[in-house]
mmCIF file of C-alpha atoms in Angstrom:
data_model
loop_
_atom_site.group_PDB
_atom_site.id
_atom_site.type_symbol
_atom_site.label_atom_id
_atom_site.label_comp_id
_atom_site.label_asym_id
_atom_site.label_seq_id
_atom_site.Cartn_x
_atom_site.Cartn_y
_atom_site.Cartn_z
ATOM 1 C CA GLN V 1 129.651 138.547 179.771
ATOM 2 C CA LYS V 2 132.981 140.149 178.887
ATOM 3 C CA GLU V 3 133.089 143.937 178.928
ATOM 4 C CA VAL V 4 134.313 144.072 175.319
ATOM 5 C CA GLU V 5 133.616 141.420 172.695
ATOM 6 C CA GLN V 6 135.491 141.265 169.412
ATOM 7 C CA ASP V 7 135.398 138.489 166.826
ATOM 8 C CA PRO V 8 138.982 137.219 166.595
ATOM 9 C CA GLY V 9 138.573 136.120 162.972
ATOM 10 C CA PRO V 10 140.738 135.401 161.122
ATOM 11 C CA LEU V 11 139.329 137.566 158.336
ATOM 12 C CA SER V 12 140.724 137.190 154.827
ATOM 13 C CA VAL V 13 139.740 139.567 152.000
ATOM 14 C CA PRO V 14 140.995 140.356 148.497
ATOM 15 C CA GLU V 15 142.855 143.588 147.850
ATOM 16 C CA GLY V 16 140.483 146.486 147.247
ATOM 17 C CA ALA V 17 137.676 145.066 149.401
ATOM 18 C CA ILE V 18 135.835 147.043 152.057
ATOM 19 C CA VAL V 19 136.594 145.625 155.494
ATOM 20 C CA SER V 20 134.252 145.924 158.457
ATOM 21 C CA LEU V 21 135.572 145.268 161.959
ATOM 22 C CA ASN V 22 133.316 145.406 164.977
ATOM 23 C CA CYS V 23 133.194 145.359 168.757
ATOM 24 C CA THR V 24 130.354 145.258 171.218
ATOM 25 C CA TYR V 25 130.569 146.297 174.833
ATOM 26 C CA SER V 26 128.471 146.109 177.953
ATOM 27 C CA ASN V 27 129.733 148.999 180.114
ATOM 28 C CA SER V 28 127.630 152.081 179.481
ATOM 29 C CA ALA V 29 130.275 154.226 181.225
ATOM 30 C CA PHE V 30 132.630 153.935 178.260
ATOM 31 C CA GLN V 31 132.934 157.294 176.511
ATOM 32 C CA TYR V 32 136.177 157.150 174.532
ATOM 33 C CA PHE V 33 136.697 154.597 171.793
ATOM 34 C CA MET V 34 139.875 153.687 169.996
ATOM 35 C CA TRP V 35 141.115 151.374 167.277
ATOM 36 C CA TYR V 36 144.665 150.087 167.248
ATOM 37 C CA ARG V 37 146.561 148.249 164.526
ATOM 38 C CA GLN V 38 149.188 145.764 165.598
ATOM 39 C CA TYR V 39 151.620 144.221 163.161
ATOM 40 C CA SER V 40 153.258 140.950 164.085
ATOM 41 C CA ARG V 41 155.909 141.393 166.799
ATOM 42 C CA LYS V 42 155.193 145.121 167.123
ATOM 43 C CA GLY V 43 153.405 147.298 169.669
ATOM 44 C CA PRO V 44 149.836 148.509 169.034
ATOM 45 C CA GLU V 45 149.618 151.640 166.867
ATOM 46 C CA LEU V 46 146.755 154.060 167.460
ATOM 47 C CA LEU V 47 144.668 154.356 164.278
ATOM 48 C CA MET V 48 141.488 156.165 165.215
ATOM 49 C CA TYR V 49 139.926 157.621 168.325
ATOM 50 C CA THR V 50 136.458 159.009 168.900
ATOM 51 C CA TYR V 51 134.507 160.495 171.749
ATOM 52 C CA SER V 52 130.903 159.394 172.310
ATOM 53 C CA SER V 53 128.632 158.499 169.374
ATOM 54 C CA GLY V 54 129.167 159.423 165.753
ATOM 55 C CA ASN V 55 131.468 158.899 162.804
ATOM 56 C CA LYS V 56 135.046 159.907 162.190
ATOM 57 C CA GLU V 57 136.883 159.570 158.904
ATOM 58 C CA ASP V 58 140.620 159.563 158.232
ATOM 59 C CA GLY V 59 141.657 158.660 154.719
ATOM 60 C CA ARG V 60 140.562 155.092 153.987
ATOM 61 C CA PHE V 61 139.488 154.519 157.586
ATOM 62 C CA THR V 62 136.115 155.328 159.158
ATOM 63 C CA ALA V 63 135.267 154.755 162.800
ATOM 64 C CA GLN V 64 131.650 154.583 163.939
ATOM 65 C CA VAL V 65 130.287 154.560 167.464
ATOM 66 C CA ASP V 66 126.683 153.754 168.343
ATOM 67 C CA LYS V 67 126.394 154.144 172.108
ATOM 68 C CA SER V 68 122.686 153.276 172.114
ATOM 69 C CA SER V 69 123.549 149.826 170.747
ATOM 70 C CA LYS V 70 126.925 149.618 172.509
ATOM 71 C CA TYR V 71 128.527 148.856 169.157
ATOM 72 C CA ILE V 72 131.591 150.274 167.437
ATOM 73 C CA SER V 73 132.942 149.662 163.958
ATOM 74 C CA LEU V 74 136.020 150.333 161.886
ATOM 75 C CA PHE V 75 135.675 150.379 158.104
ATOM 76 C CA ILE V 76 138.663 150.127 155.803
ATOM 77 C CA ARG V 77 138.043 151.123 152.176
ATOM 78 C CA ASP V 78 140.189 149.959 149.263
ATOM 79 C CA SER V 79 142.058 147.572 151.542
ATOM 80 C CA GLN V 80 145.735 146.978 150.822
ATOM 81 C CA PRO V 81 148.083 144.087 151.661
ATOM 82 C CA SER V 82 149.835 146.507 154.029
ATOM 83 C CA ASP V 83 146.616 146.612 156.073
ATOM 84 C CA SER V 84 147.209 142.980 157.062
ATOM 85 C CA ALA V 85 147.511 143.087 160.850
ATOM 86 C CA THR V 86 145.565 142.506 164.044
ATOM 87 C CA TYR V 87 143.036 145.242 164.813
ATOM 88 C CA LEU V 88 142.216 145.922 168.447
ATOM 89 C CA CYS V 89 139.305 147.937 169.733
ATOM 90 C CA ALA V 90 139.746 149.723 173.056
ATOM 91 C CA MET V 91 137.577 151.925 175.201
ATOM 92 C CA ARG V 92 137.618 153.825 178.474
ATOM 93 C CA GLY V 93 135.405 155.826 180.733
ATOM 94 C CA GLY V 94 135.496 159.557 181.234
ATOM 95 C CA GLY V 95 137.243 161.821 183.702
ATOM 96 C CA SER V 96 140.183 160.362 185.580
ATOM 97 C CA ASN V 97 139.392 156.780 184.604
ATOM 98 C CA TYR V 98 142.378 156.154 182.323
ATOM 99 C CA LYS V 99 142.117 152.394 182.114
ATOM 100 C CA LEU V 100 141.702 151.069 178.584
ATOM 101 C CA THR V 101 139.644 147.910 178.149
ATOM 102 C CA PHE V 102 140.557 146.009 174.996
ATOM 103 C CA GLY V 103 138.917 143.487 172.749
ATOM 104 C CA LYS V 104 140.935 140.401 171.870
ATOM 105 C CA GLY V 105 141.681 141.679 168.390
ATOM 106 C CA THR V 106 140.720 140.603 164.860
ATOM 107 C CA LEU V 107 143.421 139.184 162.593
ATOM 108 C CA LEU V 108 142.995 140.604 159.079
ATOM 109 C CA THR V 109 144.759 139.376 155.953
ATOM 110 C CA VAL V 110 144.412 141.304 152.695
ATOM 111 C CA ASN V 111 145.418 139.142 149.760
ATOM 112 C CA PRO V 112 147.000 140.753 146.684
ATOM 113 C CA SER S 1 152.610 161.273 169.459
ATOM 114 C CA ALA S 2 155.336 160.286 171.916
ATOM 115 C CA VAL S 3 158.164 157.992 170.881
ATOM 116 C CA ILE S 4 158.480 155.114 173.317
ATOM 117 C CA SER S 5 161.292 152.602 173.575
ATOM 118 C CA GLN S 6 161.550 149.463 175.676
ATOM 119 C CA LYS S 7 164.460 147.313 176.759
ATOM 120 C CA PRO S 8 164.969 144.440 176.364
ATOM 121 C CA SER S 9 162.927 143.697 173.257
ATOM 122 C CA ARG S 10 162.881 140.021 174.193
ATOM 123 C CA ASP S 11 164.352 137.667 176.744
ATOM 124 C CA ILE S 12 164.297 134.038 177.756
ATOM 125 C CA CYS S 13 164.500 133.535 181.500
ATOM 126 C CA GLN S 14 164.551 130.634 183.909
ATOM 127 C CA ARG S 15 161.767 130.126 186.403
ATOM 128 C CA GLY S 16 162.392 131.667 189.793
ATOM 129 C CA THR S 17 164.424 134.565 188.424
ATOM 130 C CA SER S 18 163.380 138.200 187.919
ATOM 131 C CA LEU S 19 163.512 140.501 184.894
ATOM 132 C CA THR S 20 163.369 144.280 184.861
ATOM 133 C CA ILE S 21 161.883 145.936 181.778
ATOM 134 C CA GLN S 22 162.706 149.557 181.013
ATOM 135 C CA CYS S 23 160.454 152.086 179.291
ATOM 136 C CA GLN S 24 161.794 155.400 177.992
ATOM 137 C CA VAL S 25 159.677 158.216 176.512
ATOM 138 C CA ASP S 26 161.012 161.098 174.431
ATOM 139 C CA SER S 27 158.877 163.680 176.226
ATOM 140 C CA GLN S 28 157.667 164.286 179.750
ATOM 141 C CA VAL S 29 154.426 162.525 180.582
ATOM 142 C CA THR S 30 152.396 162.436 183.745
ATOM 143 C CA MET S 31 151.023 158.939 183.495
ATOM 144 C CA MET S 32 152.629 155.750 182.280
ATOM 145 C CA PHE S 33 150.902 152.404 182.074
ATOM 146 C CA TRP S 34 152.087 148.808 182.009
ATOM 147 C CA TYR S 35 150.082 146.179 180.119
ATOM 148 C CA ARG S 36 150.390 142.456 179.562
ATOM 149 C CA GLN S 37 149.425 140.743 176.303
ATOM 150 C CA GLN S 38 149.132 136.988 176.624
ATOM 151 C CA PRO S 39 148.572 134.770 173.573
ATOM 152 C CA GLY S 40 144.922 134.788 172.533
ATOM 153 C CA GLN S 41 144.007 137.246 175.273
ATOM 154 C CA SER S 42 143.147 140.929 175.451
ATOM 155 C CA LEU S 43 145.734 143.469 176.483
ATOM 156 C CA THR S 44 145.350 143.735 180.235
ATOM 157 C CA LEU S 45 146.387 146.690 182.369
ATOM 158 C CA ILE S 46 148.803 145.725 185.130
ATOM 159 C CA ALA S 47 149.299 149.100 186.799
ATOM 160 C CA THR S 48 149.381 152.855 186.385
ATOM 161 C CA ALA S 49 152.582 154.674 187.338
ATOM 162 C CA ASN S 50 152.674 158.348 188.252
ATOM 163 C CA GLN S 51 155.944 160.080 188.951
ATOM 164 C CA GLY S 52 156.509 160.606 192.650
ATOM 165 C CA SER S 53 153.826 158.273 193.908
ATOM 166 C CA GLU S 54 153.208 154.569 194.366
ATOM 167 C CA ALA S 55 151.922 152.700 191.338
ATOM 168 C CA THR S 56 148.242 151.750 191.294
ATOM 169 C CA TYR S 57 147.682 148.069 190.548
ATOM 170 C CA GLU S 58 144.683 146.480 188.873
ATOM 171 C CA SER S 59 142.798 143.573 190.370
ATOM 172 C CA GLY S 60 144.843 140.403 190.091
ATOM 173 C CA PHE S 61 148.218 142.145 190.072
ATOM 174 C CA VAL S 62 150.310 142.823 193.180
ATOM 175 C CA ILE S 63 153.343 144.921 193.921
ATOM 176 C CA ASP S 64 155.417 141.996 195.196
ATOM 177 C CA LYS S 65 155.101 140.253 191.853
ATOM 178 C CA PHE S 66 155.288 143.329 189.597
ATOM 179 C CA PRO S 67 157.209 146.121 191.358
ATOM 180 C CA ILE S 68 157.264 149.354 189.376
ATOM 181 C CA SER S 69 159.532 152.369 189.585
ATOM 182 C CA ARG S 70 158.863 155.826 188.155
ATOM 183 C CA PRO S 71 161.878 157.973 189.028
ATOM 184 C CA ASN S 72 161.118 160.819 186.590
ATOM 185 C CA LEU S 73 158.675 161.994 183.930
ATOM 186 C CA THR S 74 160.307 160.119 181.044
ATOM 187 C CA PHE S 75 161.212 156.724 182.491
ATOM 188 C CA SER S 76 159.677 153.720 184.240
ATOM 189 C CA THR S 77 160.600 150.130 184.992
ATOM 190 C CA LEU S 78 158.501 147.023 185.540
ATOM 191 C CA THR S 79 160.024 144.016 187.255
ATOM 192 C CA VAL S 80 158.539 140.554 186.833
ATOM 193 C CA SER S 81 159.587 138.724 189.982
ATOM 194 C CA ASN S 82 159.996 135.044 190.790
ATOM 195 C CA MET S 83 158.935 134.130 187.275
ATOM 196 C CA SER S 84 157.003 131.045 186.252
ATOM 197 C CA PRO S 85 156.088 129.839 182.739
ATOM 198 C CA GLU S 86 152.672 131.502 183.212
ATOM 199 C CA ASP S 87 154.450 134.871 183.101
ATOM 200 C CA SER S 88 155.473 134.257 179.496
ATOM 201 C CA SER S 89 153.858 137.151 177.699
ATOM 202 C CA ILE S 90 154.440 140.434 175.927
ATOM 203 C CA TYR S 91 154.789 143.363 178.321
ATOM 204 C CA LEU S 92 153.983 146.814 176.980
ATOM 205 C CA CYS S 93 154.289 150.286 178.401
ATOM 206 C CA SER S 94 152.089 153.113 177.230
ATOM 207 C CA VAL S 95 151.618 156.819 177.855
ATOM 208 C CA GLU S 96 148.679 159.148 177.548
ATOM 209 C CA GLY S 97 148.902 162.167 175.274
ATOM 210 C CA GLY S 98 147.988 163.509 171.883
ATOM 211 C CA LEU S 99 145.844 166.371 170.664
ATOM 212 C CA ALA S 100 142.628 165.207 172.289
ATOM 213 C CA GLY S 101 144.418 164.345 175.512
ATOM 214 C CA TYR S 102 142.932 160.904 176.042
ATOM 215 C CA GLU S 103 144.798 158.828 173.470
ATOM 216 C CA GLN S 104 147.258 156.192 174.651
ATOM 217 C CA TYR S 105 150.406 155.327 172.754
ATOM 218 C CA PHE S 106 152.307 152.087 173.165
ATOM 219 C CA GLY S 107 155.900 151.031 173.112
ATOM 220 C CA PRO S 108 157.140 148.129 170.969
ATOM 221 C CA GLY S 109 156.811 145.610 173.800
ATOM 222 C CA THR S 110 159.086 143.127 175.564
ATOM 223 C CA ARG S 111 158.560 139.502 174.627
ATOM 224 C CA LEU S 112 159.283 137.339 177.667
ATOM 225 C CA THR S 113 159.594 133.573 177.649
ATOM 226 C CA VAL S 114 160.024 131.747 180.959
ATOM 227 C CA THR S 115 161.374 128.202 180.820
#
């Protein structure tokens, strides 16, 4: 079993839809959880980061972490064509363990 | 967040040769990281580079193949040595920072094709 599982999609939605992106993980030592957005031929851009379980909201984006289920989600409200990109989940342990473990990424297309 | 640049942005190289990738950050950072992103695969950490000490390599990556330099707090290089087509990938550097202290920020990447 891979440490981090992420459905690669592709996911295609109409403009204005609510998008749900998810990752599951197996390593209970993970404490920090991040979502990156990567446009074609660009580096990953940090979107959201959370520590431990709970929700975090930033504009149209909401990140959720459920450590009991080892499940994290990113919700995008009122999706826009400019949201079309690959979304990568990433996570790491605590303390001096800096290594990020990534999912494979989900390719999202928002159609106007 | 830090502004990170990489050179070259892309290159096409012949097998058996070596390529050195540069990473420059606009602020001083303690830790820099080098990742590889192969098509259809997760980003994978190659090594962690601290200024003034030897880089720490992840399982499956060795110094002879991926030598790293970290001469100061704003700069690092990764060399891909004796390249084969299997080394064709995107190579990314990243740094830790931000308000919470555990975020990682990435450079734009170097797209390498080995023929």
